[in-house]
XYZ file of C-alpha atoms in Angstrom:
704
model
C 191.286 250.377 3.411
C 193.277 251.089 6.525
C 194.490 248.779 9.217
C 191.034 247.733 10.261
C 187.603 247.755 8.621
C 185.841 249.019 11.733
C 187.581 251.451 14.072
C 188.116 249.601 17.354
C 185.960 250.188 20.376
C 188.331 251.082 23.161
C 187.970 251.536 26.914
C 187.105 254.939 28.288
C 190.046 257.271 28.264
C 190.789 260.970 28.153
C 189.714 261.381 24.550
C 186.472 262.865 25.798
C 183.814 260.479 24.611
C 184.582 257.467 26.700
C 183.398 254.058 25.660
C 179.931 253.078 24.536
C 177.384 254.626 26.830
C 174.730 251.995 26.663
C 174.448 248.222 26.856
C 172.276 247.999 23.747
C 171.642 250.029 20.593
C 168.504 251.429 22.233
C 168.892 252.067 25.942
C 165.159 252.505 26.251
C 164.802 248.778 25.543
C 161.448 249.182 23.876
C 161.925 246.948 20.903
C 163.365 243.679 22.058
C 166.832 242.370 21.202
C 169.491 244.854 20.273
C 170.641 243.108 17.108
C 169.351 245.415 14.374
C 169.495 243.037 11.445
C 167.935 239.836 10.295
C 168.829 236.278 11.254
C 171.227 235.726 8.378
C 173.655 238.276 9.782
C 173.900 239.945 6.377
C 172.845 243.525 5.861
C 171.564 244.671 2.486
C 173.932 247.294 1.208
C 177.048 245.853 2.823
C 179.734 245.701 0.146
C 181.182 242.386 -0.946
C 184.338 242.553 1.130
C 187.036 239.990 0.624
C 186.300 238.589 4.040
C 182.786 237.248 4.395
C 183.294 236.074 7.962
C 184.463 237.792 11.159
C 188.153 238.538 11.060
C 190.477 236.254 12.984
C 192.602 237.638 15.757
C 195.696 239.165 14.288
C 196.398 240.839 10.976
C 193.841 240.435 8.222
C 194.870 238.884 4.909
C 195.110 241.448 2.157
C 194.639 244.317 4.523
C 196.857 247.329 3.844
C 198.213 247.331 7.366
C 198.090 243.629 7.938
C 201.712 243.987 8.930
C 204.425 246.502 8.344
C 207.929 245.495 9.375
C 210.075 248.076 11.066
C 212.128 249.819 8.420
C 215.104 252.105 8.426
C 215.605 255.245 6.407
C 217.120 258.675 6.294
C 217.579 259.924 9.819
C 216.844 256.524 11.342
C 219.071 253.635 12.181
C 218.993 250.106 10.839
C 217.661 248.783 14.130
C 214.360 250.377 13.260
C 214.303 253.239 15.746
C 212.347 255.326 13.260
C 208.774 255.319 11.933
C 206.971 252.051 12.625
C 203.563 251.073 11.267
C 200.696 250.112 13.511
C 198.635 247.115 12.427
C 195.567 245.496 14.025
C 197.743 243.869 16.686
C 199.757 246.964 17.449
C 203.371 247.393 16.430
C 204.914 244.730 14.198
C 203.374 241.412 13.290
C 203.901 238.848 10.560
C 203.363 239.584 6.910
C 200.402 237.689 5.533
C 199.433 237.112 1.909
C 196.673 238.924 0.115
C 193.147 237.681 0.576
C 190.971 236.060 -2.061
C 189.432 237.949 -4.940
C 186.043 239.603 -4.922
C 183.070 237.240 -4.683
C 180.911 236.684 -7.731
C 177.375 237.934 -7.237
C 176.050 235.322 -9.650
C 176.830 232.229 -7.625
C 173.473 230.725 -6.721
C 174.574 227.357 -8.011
C 177.967 227.304 -6.322
C 177.984 223.997 -4.379
C 180.604 225.356 -2.002
C 178.316 228.027 -0.560
C 176.097 227.223 2.383
C 173.513 229.732 1.189
C 173.439 231.045 -2.383
C 173.030 234.739 -3.118
C 169.321 235.229 -3.351
C 167.400 236.606 -6.294
C 163.719 237.275 -6.365
C 161.192 239.131 -8.424
C 159.153 241.791 -6.703
C 155.530 240.650 -6.781
C 154.108 243.698 -8.490
C 157.103 245.354 -10.091
C 158.865 242.388 -11.629
C 162.139 244.054 -10.607
C 165.245 241.881 -10.198
C 166.670 241.659 -6.672
C 170.242 240.640 -5.943
C 171.698 240.377 -2.460
C 175.327 239.817 -1.604
C 175.308 237.341 1.280
C 177.888 236.946 3.980
C 178.435 237.403 7.659
C 178.444 240.823 9.224
C 181.847 242.325 9.819
C 183.234 241.777 13.261
C 185.052 244.247 15.457
C 188.833 244.040 15.235
C 191.371 244.166 18.090
C 192.179 247.554 19.520
C 195.379 249.355 18.748
C 197.605 249.445 21.803
C 198.158 252.747 23.610
C 201.145 254.883 22.761
C 203.470 256.916 25.004
C 204.728 260.446 24.445
C 207.664 261.043 22.110
C 210.814 262.952 22.591
C 212.179 265.195 19.858
C 211.978 263.384 16.510
C 214.842 263.669 14.023
C 214.270 265.209 10.616
C 214.059 262.574 7.912
C 213.181 262.236 4.259
C 210.065 260.192 3.514
C 210.667 260.487 -0.218
C 213.513 257.984 -0.036
C 213.232 254.365 -1.059
C 213.450 252.674 2.333
C 211.375 254.489 4.944
C 208.083 253.835 3.225
C 208.871 250.925 0.974
C 205.977 248.914 2.433
C 205.834 245.168 2.735
C 206.082 242.211 0.412
C 202.292 242.289 0.224
C 201.966 246.007 -0.495
C 205.230 247.397 -1.916
C 205.618 251.137 -1.894
C 205.362 251.655 -5.640
C 202.286 249.508 -6.086
C 198.943 250.993 -7.091
C 196.397 250.449 -4.289
C 193.784 249.448 -6.860
C 195.767 246.286 -7.580
C 195.699 245.169 -3.950
C 192.510 246.832 -2.773
C 190.750 245.386 0.237
C 187.395 246.161 -1.329
C 186.461 247.689 -4.634
C 184.850 251.085 -4.889
C 181.369 250.598 -3.467
C 179.217 251.051 -6.527
C 181.658 249.474 -8.964
C 181.813 246.263 -6.941
C 178.103 245.618 -7.377
C 177.880 246.697 -10.978
C 180.195 243.848 -11.993
C 177.302 241.373 -11.710
C 175.000 240.249 -14.519
C 172.272 242.482 -13.060
C 174.693 245.406 -13.201
C 175.540 244.622 -16.809
C 171.837 244.693 -17.668
C 171.467 248.126 -16.081
C 174.422 249.458 -18.062
C 172.534 248.825 -21.287
C 169.960 251.431 -20.205
C 172.484 254.234 -19.852
C 171.632 257.137 -22.185
C 174.472 257.876 -24.585
C 175.901 261.328 -25.186
C 174.430 264.594 -24.036
C 174.868 268.328 -23.716
C 174.438 271.187 -21.279
C 171.718 273.800 -21.806
C 171.327 277.347 -20.528
C 169.401 276.146 -17.496
C 167.368 273.265 -16.019
C 164.076 274.306 -17.624
C 165.616 274.595 -21.086
C 167.255 271.187 -20.693
C 163.979 269.639 -19.535
C 162.060 271.072 -22.474
C 164.609 270.008 -25.091
C 165.362 266.501 -23.825
C 163.453 263.462 -25.018
C 163.231 260.389 -22.780
C 164.032 257.421 -25.009
C 164.757 254.657 -22.483
C 161.783 252.404 -21.800
C 160.362 253.012 -18.315
C 157.096 252.672 -16.403
C 157.544 256.159 -14.968
C 155.693 259.080 -16.476
C 157.951 261.200 -18.663
C 156.938 264.288 -16.740
C 159.954 266.525 -16.029
C 158.367 267.997 -12.888
C 157.778 264.570 -11.396
C 161.291 263.510 -12.416
C 162.889 266.531 -10.748
C 160.858 265.985 -7.583
C 161.888 262.332 -7.429
C 165.612 262.982 -7.854
C 166.196 266.293 -6.074
C 164.106 265.418 -3.001
C 163.345 262.416 -0.819
C 160.023 261.957 -2.557
C 157.302 263.853 -4.370
C 154.211 265.097 -2.579
C 151.147 266.805 -4.079
C 152.277 270.114 -2.530
C 155.830 269.777 -3.832
C 154.682 269.068 -7.381
C 152.285 271.998 -7.227
C 155.085 274.271 -5.974
C 157.425 273.320 -8.837
C 154.687 273.840 -11.440
C 153.726 277.196 -9.908
C 157.293 278.511 -9.522
C 158.795 276.922 -12.614
C 161.719 274.512 -12.675
C 164.452 277.155 -12.737
C 163.042 279.189 -9.851
C 162.456 276.098 -7.728
C 166.037 274.861 -8.259
C 167.417 278.305 -7.404
C 165.323 278.387 -4.233
C 166.557 274.948 -3.180
C 170.162 276.054 -3.692
C 169.609 278.751 -1.056
C 168.267 276.655 1.857
C 169.082 279.330 4.410
C 166.234 281.385 2.913
C 163.669 278.587 3.309
C 161.718 278.697 6.564
C 161.983 275.671 8.866
C 159.023 273.317 8.788
C 156.855 272.524 11.801
C 158.711 269.234 12.248
C 162.092 270.986 12.211
C 160.874 273.294 14.963
C 159.893 270.197 16.945
C 163.500 268.996 16.882
C 163.862 270.958 20.118
C 162.205 267.889 21.640
C 165.477 266.025 21.058
C 167.431 267.656 23.905
C 170.945 266.437 23.118
C 170.935 268.182 19.721
C 171.381 271.499 21.520
C 174.443 270.387 23.480
C 178.024 271.085 22.463
C 180.643 268.327 22.580
C 181.915 269.782 25.856
C 178.424 269.714 27.351
C 177.877 266.159 26.134
C 181.088 265.116 27.867
C 180.282 266.975 31.074
C 176.716 265.640 31.222
C 177.577 262.071 30.220
C 176.469 260.463 33.484
C 173.208 262.406 33.612
C 172.464 261.513 30.007
C 173.136 257.866 30.755
C 170.698 257.943 33.646
C 168.015 259.436 31.419
C 168.724 256.887 28.712
C 169.574 259.637 26.250
C 171.709 258.636 23.281
C 173.083 261.669 21.427
C 174.295 259.655 18.420
C 170.850 258.122 17.965
C 169.067 261.443 18.465
C 171.233 262.801 15.632
C 169.929 260.015 13.391
C 166.365 260.723 14.572
C 166.758 264.385 13.650
C 168.176 263.534 10.222
C 165.195 261.268 9.507
C 162.794 264.026 10.539
C 164.470 266.487 8.176
C 164.403 264.002 5.316
C 160.657 263.461 5.764
C 159.425 266.949 6.584
C 161.993 269.622 5.707
C 161.203 272.010 2.857
C 164.979 272.220 2.213
C 164.867 268.946 0.345
C 167.804 269.334 -2.047
C 169.994 270.364 0.870
C 168.986 267.234 2.807
C 169.669 265.062 -0.237
C 173.158 266.566 -0.459
C 173.726 266.073 3.280
C 172.926 262.398 2.748
C 175.238 262.308 -0.284
C 178.172 263.697 1.698
C 177.420 261.430 4.637
C 178.131 258.529 2.288
C 181.063 260.157 0.475
C 182.874 261.624 3.509
C 181.523 258.996 5.832
C 181.832 258.933 9.608
C 179.521 256.417 11.268
C 177.107 257.773 13.867
C 177.931 254.953 16.257
C 181.599 254.621 17.064
C 183.623 255.045 20.223
C 183.245 258.803 20.634
C 180.326 259.252 18.255
C 177.966 260.019 21.111
C 180.012 263.140 21.846
C 181.384 264.283 18.495
C 179.208 263.047 15.625
C 176.490 265.695 15.978
C 179.130 268.418 15.852
C 180.629 266.826 12.727
C 177.154 266.909 11.168
C 176.706 270.600 11.974
C 180.209 271.998 11.571
C 181.480 269.925 8.665
C 178.776 268.283 6.553
C 175.892 270.737 6.850
C 178.090 273.821 6.867
C 179.679 272.876 3.532
C 177.073 270.600 1.865
C 176.312 273.190 -0.829
C 179.582 275.065 -0.486
C 183.198 274.030 -1.045
C 184.279 270.413 -0.864
C 187.955 271.319 -0.278
C 186.870 273.383 2.720
C 184.724 270.469 3.919
C 187.641 268.039 3.690
C 190.047 270.392 5.460
C 187.483 270.945 8.239
C 186.831 267.216 8.534
C 190.532 266.514 8.994
C 190.582 268.810 12.021
C 187.398 267.503 13.599
C 187.562 265.161 16.606
C 184.953 262.836 15.089
C 187.061 261.916 12.050
C 190.338 261.932 13.969
C 188.964 259.439 16.502
C 186.929 257.368 14.039
C 190.032 256.656 11.944
C 192.520 256.506 14.832
C 194.547 259.580 13.900
C 194.772 260.405 17.594
C 196.943 257.295 17.981
C 199.369 258.170 15.186
C 202.784 259.534 16.000
C 206.123 259.794 14.267
C 207.561 256.616 15.816
C 204.339 254.561 15.509
C 202.388 255.650 12.448
C 198.718 254.751 12.040
C 197.751 255.227 8.403
C 193.960 254.837 8.644
C 193.069 258.464 8.013
C 195.843 259.015 5.471
C 194.615 256.048 3.430
C 190.938 256.973 3.554
C 191.706 260.582 2.659
C 193.066 259.240 -0.623
C 191.016 256.117 -1.238
C 187.569 257.323 -0.151
C 187.518 261.064 0.447
C 189.437 262.482 -2.518
C 191.106 260.894 -5.557
C 189.628 257.410 -5.175
C 191.317 254.022 -5.160
C 192.133 254.342 -8.872
C 193.183 257.977 -8.576
C 196.867 257.405 -9.280
C 198.438 257.267 -5.823
C 200.690 254.448 -4.644
C 201.243 252.699 -1.342
C 204.272 254.906 -0.863
C 202.039 257.972 -1.170
C 199.804 256.603 1.577
C 202.730 256.130 3.924
C 204.186 259.554 3.251
C 200.769 261.123 3.838
C 200.502 259.210 7.104
C 203.877 260.577 8.195
C 202.890 264.118 7.243
C 199.613 263.903 9.199
C 201.196 262.757 12.465
C 200.687 265.177 15.316
C 196.994 265.745 14.747
C 194.720 264.506 17.488
C 192.194 265.236 20.192
C 192.791 266.392 23.747
C 190.178 267.341 26.322
C 187.512 267.049 23.644
C 189.130 269.476 21.200
C 191.342 269.325 18.144
C 195.039 269.699 18.966
C 198.292 269.615 17.058
C 201.085 267.958 19.023
C 204.422 269.002 17.483
C 206.308 266.468 19.600
C 204.436 263.682 17.783
C 204.825 265.125 14.298
C 207.228 263.597 11.793
C 209.718 266.102 10.392
C 211.071 265.480 6.927
C 210.447 265.993 3.236
C 207.330 264.378 1.752
C 206.017 263.969 -1.778
C 202.461 262.754 -2.315
C 200.779 262.686 -5.729
C 202.867 265.633 -6.879
C 202.497 267.557 -3.614
C 205.951 268.260 -2.206
C 206.754 269.879 1.121
C 209.952 270.248 3.140
C 207.914 269.706 6.339
C 210.906 270.725 8.401
C 209.498 273.422 10.685
C 209.153 272.868 14.408
C 206.675 275.766 14.510
C 203.318 274.041 15.268
C 201.335 276.498 13.164
C 203.570 275.995 10.116
C 203.582 272.224 10.532
C 199.802 272.153 10.855
C 199.449 274.477 7.853
C 201.527 272.056 5.769
C 198.937 269.354 6.428
C 196.110 271.731 5.482
C 197.933 272.528 2.245
C 198.204 268.830 1.419
C 194.504 268.185 2.166
C 193.489 271.138 -0.026
C 195.815 269.841 -2.775
C 194.242 266.385 -2.937
C 190.745 267.923 -2.690
C 191.471 269.871 -5.884
C 193.291 267.054 -7.673
C 191.888 266.125 -11.122
C 191.184 262.599 -9.892
C 189.100 264.039 -7.048
C 187.155 266.148 -9.526
C 186.314 263.021 -11.477
C 185.580 260.921 -8.386
C 183.151 263.504 -6.976
C 181.593 263.921 -10.436
C 181.134 260.174 -10.845
C 179.566 259.854 -7.385
C 177.255 262.830 -7.904
C 176.099 261.563 -11.303
C 175.510 258.107 -9.814
C 173.371 259.652 -7.103
C 171.248 261.873 -9.362
C 171.297 260.282 -12.814
C 172.047 256.595 -13.205
C 173.819 253.665 -11.612
C 176.006 253.785 -14.732
C 176.187 257.515 -15.493
C 177.205 258.584 -19.004
C 180.871 259.471 -19.376
C 179.893 262.662 -21.185
C 178.159 263.978 -18.068
C 180.876 262.840 -15.673
C 183.469 264.630 -17.802
C 181.493 267.894 -17.800
C 180.863 267.718 -14.056
C 184.557 267.110 -13.420
C 185.444 270.155 -15.519
C 182.935 272.237 -13.580
C 184.460 271.051 -10.289
C 187.947 271.980 -11.446
C 186.939 275.341 -12.920
C 185.098 276.332 -9.741
C 187.729 274.979 -7.338
C 185.488 272.360 -5.796
C 182.339 274.447 -5.315
C 179.217 272.297 -5.246
C 176.436 274.590 -6.489
C 177.982 275.034 -9.967
C 178.208 271.247 -10.264
C 174.524 270.866 -9.385
C 173.548 273.531 -11.903
C 175.605 271.752 -14.572
C 173.910 268.486 -13.657
C 170.345 269.860 -13.672
C 171.063 271.692 -16.934
C 172.200 268.510 -18.681
C 170.249 266.419 -21.124
C 171.590 263.295 -19.389
C 169.752 264.178 -16.172
C 166.408 264.744 -17.888
C 166.805 261.653 -20.102
C 167.410 259.377 -17.110
C 163.776 258.874 -16.053
C 163.405 255.479 -14.388
C 167.148 254.853 -14.088
C 167.402 254.967 -10.281
C 165.826 252.670 -7.684
C 165.158 253.857 -4.152
C 167.328 252.349 -1.465
C 165.466 251.031 1.620
C 165.806 254.266 3.610
C 164.701 256.329 0.616
C 161.698 254.071 0.026
C 160.560 254.452 3.621
C 161.036 258.238 3.708
C 159.226 258.620 0.363
C 156.347 256.574 1.759
C 155.985 258.863 4.774
C 156.104 261.870 2.477
C 153.580 260.716 -0.098
C 151.105 259.559 2.559
C 151.204 263.026 4.111
C 152.101 261.759 7.596
C 152.081 264.631 10.088
C 154.638 264.999 12.916
C 151.842 265.725 15.394
C 150.626 262.907 17.653
C 147.343 261.281 16.712
C 144.354 261.331 19.110
C 144.946 257.628 19.703
C 148.420 258.202 21.163
C 148.898 257.239 24.811
C 151.994 258.478 26.610
C 153.956 255.494 27.876
C 157.416 257.031 28.235
C 157.736 260.185 30.294
C 161.325 260.669 29.167
C 160.470 261.367 25.534
C 157.737 263.150 23.647
C 155.489 261.391 21.143
C 157.512 262.956 18.316
C 160.803 261.651 19.732
C 159.336 258.195 20.281
C 157.953 258.079 16.759
C 161.271 259.046 15.183
C 163.039 256.350 17.162
C 160.601 253.767 15.865
C 161.220 254.934 12.293
C 164.960 254.594 12.899
C 164.484 251.081 14.290
C 162.535 250.112 11.178
C 165.300 251.491 8.967
C 167.786 249.387 10.909
C 165.687 246.340 10.119
C 165.792 247.293 6.449
C 169.586 247.601 6.600
C 170.019 251.326 5.950
C 169.680 254.397 8.130
C 171.424 257.785 8.159
C 175.138 257.498 8.964
C 174.604 253.815 9.692
C 177.342 252.118 7.670
C 179.956 250.987 10.241
C 182.866 251.154 7.791
C 184.285 254.390 6.317
C 183.113 253.727 2.764
C 179.482 254.726 3.308
C 176.473 253.044 1.724
C 176.523 251.988 -1.939
C 174.255 253.961 -4.257
C 173.387 251.357 -6.876
C 170.313 249.183 -7.240
C 171.899 245.745 -7.206
C 173.359 246.358 -3.732
C 169.987 246.641 -2.059
C 166.913 245.044 -3.535
C 166.304 241.753 -1.772
C 162.900 240.136 -1.529
C 162.958 240.263 2.274
C 163.854 243.939 2.377
C 161.159 244.825 -0.142
C 158.449 242.893 1.697
C 159.519 244.471 4.999
C 159.196 247.903 3.400
C 155.758 247.059 2.026
C 154.668 245.888 5.469
C 155.759 249.203 6.944
C 153.761 251.007 4.263
C 150.752 248.998 5.416
C 151.389 250.078 9.013
C 151.428 253.725 7.954
C 148.304 253.434 5.836
C 146.503 251.932 8.835
C 147.860 254.656 11.155
C 149.494 252.159 13.496
C 152.310 254.454 14.669
C 150.134 256.713 16.793
C 153.016 259.099 17.557
C 152.146 260.677 14.204
C 148.911 261.685 12.476
C 147.740 260.048 9.260
C 145.170 260.624 6.569
C 142.655 257.736 6.703
C 143.075 255.640 3.553
C 139.489 256.253 2.452
C 140.235 260.013 2.489
C 143.450 259.927 0.475
C 141.344 260.713 -2.605
C 139.088 263.703 -1.975
C 136.211 262.468 -4.136
C 136.587 258.699 -4.628
C 135.190 257.460 -7.981
C 132.374 254.944 -7.883
C 134.081 252.225 -9.969
C 137.132 250.190 -8.981
C 139.241 250.984 -12.053
C 138.725 254.719 -11.787
C 139.374 254.577 -8.035
C 142.702 252.804 -8.607
C 143.631 255.466 -11.161
C 142.794 258.270 -8.731
C 144.615 256.592 -5.839
C 147.692 255.997 -8.003
C 147.705 259.654 -9.029
C 147.570 260.610 -5.341
C 150.276 258.190 -4.127
C 152.703 257.761 -7.048
C 151.726 260.910 -8.958
C 150.889 259.186 -12.233
C 148.717 256.439 -13.647
C 149.824 252.850 -13.361
C 150.607 250.808 -16.429
C 147.864 248.432 -17.593
C 149.747 245.487 -16.092
C 150.171 247.081 -12.650
C 146.573 248.298 -12.689
C 145.284 244.769 -13.274
C 147.502 243.378 -10.526
C 146.227 245.973 -8.054
C 142.619 245.191 -8.976
C 143.407 241.510 -8.421
C 144.518 242.363 -4.877
C 140.995 243.638 -4.212
C 139.417 240.787 -6.170
C 137.371 243.054 -8.409
C 137.264 244.109 -12.050
C 137.674 247.646 -13.352
C 133.925 248.147 -13.754
C 132.935 246.932 -10.280
C 131.120 249.586 -8.270
C 132.809 250.365 -4.930
C 132.267 252.770 -2.053
C 134.775 255.209 -0.518
C 136.471 252.364 1.368
C 136.820 250.321 -1.840
C 134.358 247.969 -0.157
C 136.794 247.601 2.743
C 139.881 247.028 0.573
C 141.239 250.579 0.213
C 144.167 249.988 2.598
C 145.217 246.847 0.720
C 144.893 248.648 -2.623
C 146.971 251.610 -1.408
C 149.636 249.263 -0.057
C 149.772 247.453 -3.407
C 150.246 250.768 -5.242
C 153.130 251.623 -2.902
C 154.671 248.240 -3.791
C 154.634 249.104 -7.493
C 157.702 250.066 -9.550
C 156.224 253.544 -9.817
C 156.996 254.034 -6.113
C 160.239 252.054 -5.987
C 161.813 254.021 -8.828
C 162.998 257.568 -8.299
């Protein structure tokens, strides 16, 4: 990655956002200690980084900017009065060797580990759970402040000395050979559990004239407990969870018409819950207003970055624009900027609106160009600190490694350094994007085949050269494949078929990075419709799907009692949902590092996380969160059958939209302690809540 895994938290300065606004993750202090995760310090979904413990002071072993010695080159003297590279300790620092290799997920019996990586079987699903243990990442030292430059000489970054790197990361070396972490999903799929999943990947495939034709012609051959119903499959993959109304809408409209409607979200009316987002007051404020009203917001305990997460959760649960919200979540992991960083309280909501949501179904090249001029990304990855005589390569590296071609996309360490030189001058001043020509490196650059003289002192031309480079890498063939692979992993399988990835990459290239054609290619593929049962819900997705299938309403229940005059019941309820997601280890924009959350099963499913999710399902069934309104469990089925077996069948159809397998049905009946023929009343003789909770713990609800 770049010179630090987590962008440093710095003191308040003139960058507009200041430091952290609040002493704890929730300034309202309603829910006890601020630490959002469990006692082990490990968060499900955190990738297996080389370093499983907090980083020591000083450069980090194996880190791409662990240390860069001052180097001389064209236009610069041998004393090093030219570009210098900023590491975790500021300018200079000793060169340290690479870190250890990636940890093995299958190490339960390793005597050297204090705690083995846990595996468990889900009680009702029998689904394997693998968790990568390890300490949470620690904050790294801040990069020291930099002074203004004078006029910089024109150089040539394509030479062999200016950007020749270090002994650890020589300029010609492929980053994939010295990576600080592997690509998120790939790193988990190297385990035995990942190898088992790969065997389920459908082979081959083709594209049909449309989604409905593909659904009709495709046979599901992989063994799965899910019903091989194309409508249910589409609802599970293209939304955050099926509901009776959603399934009815797809059947009424037809698959093709429903997909077309979802691809035009601007024509879909906002839901009642989306209209209630006006109860989150900071969402309406511009970055300038958030800066100007910082003290007043602090006094009120308002946290703009957390209200953004609250609003995202509300949209995931209640919006009718479900495919759009799924794609917003996809891009928030692909082009990731954490909600909580130094400046996030001011700029992250604007990044959500002006970058991610504006382009989520549009052009990825336009999204990446816009992101590289947005204060949120520039501050998150320290581009504001980068200047021609002290180059910070965070953003340049992530643009290549995470946001475009991928770590195996063909670039070298020299490419990273030349990109970092080219991107100098971009930053933030008085809360807005600025280009500072006096900080910009002048000189020829060549990056992955992109060549530019970069010799103009005209700010507009210099800035345009950077835009041209960003657009170039966004349209690079490796980017086409990387986006295709990520999209297919999200919608199809943890190990998507190469045939589909190849076709999606061709669609990306042919349509110059437009997203809608890629989605139509995906939904019109046999691989998509053959992949029933090949994706497992991540913790956030499980929780949102539970809210959706239970029909939870955003209106306060009659039992609600106002205890906080600063926030409405709706706002309080959303904050409690967010806090629960934090406990589960995943919430919107929550990954602290720039790589976003992994999207594969083996990264997430721990026994503790699953049980915690089931417990939350029980809370919802019982209507414990009175900020919302719930259907009483005995009324989930309109006309409850008189026998236990038939009641379980009806309740399963209502909650997981299909019958359970014989094995799951027997296990659910065992929870109630009855046989299939036992006569029961509408409350299942008092056990309906326990039965509903057991159904929501089944594989039929965990799979999507």
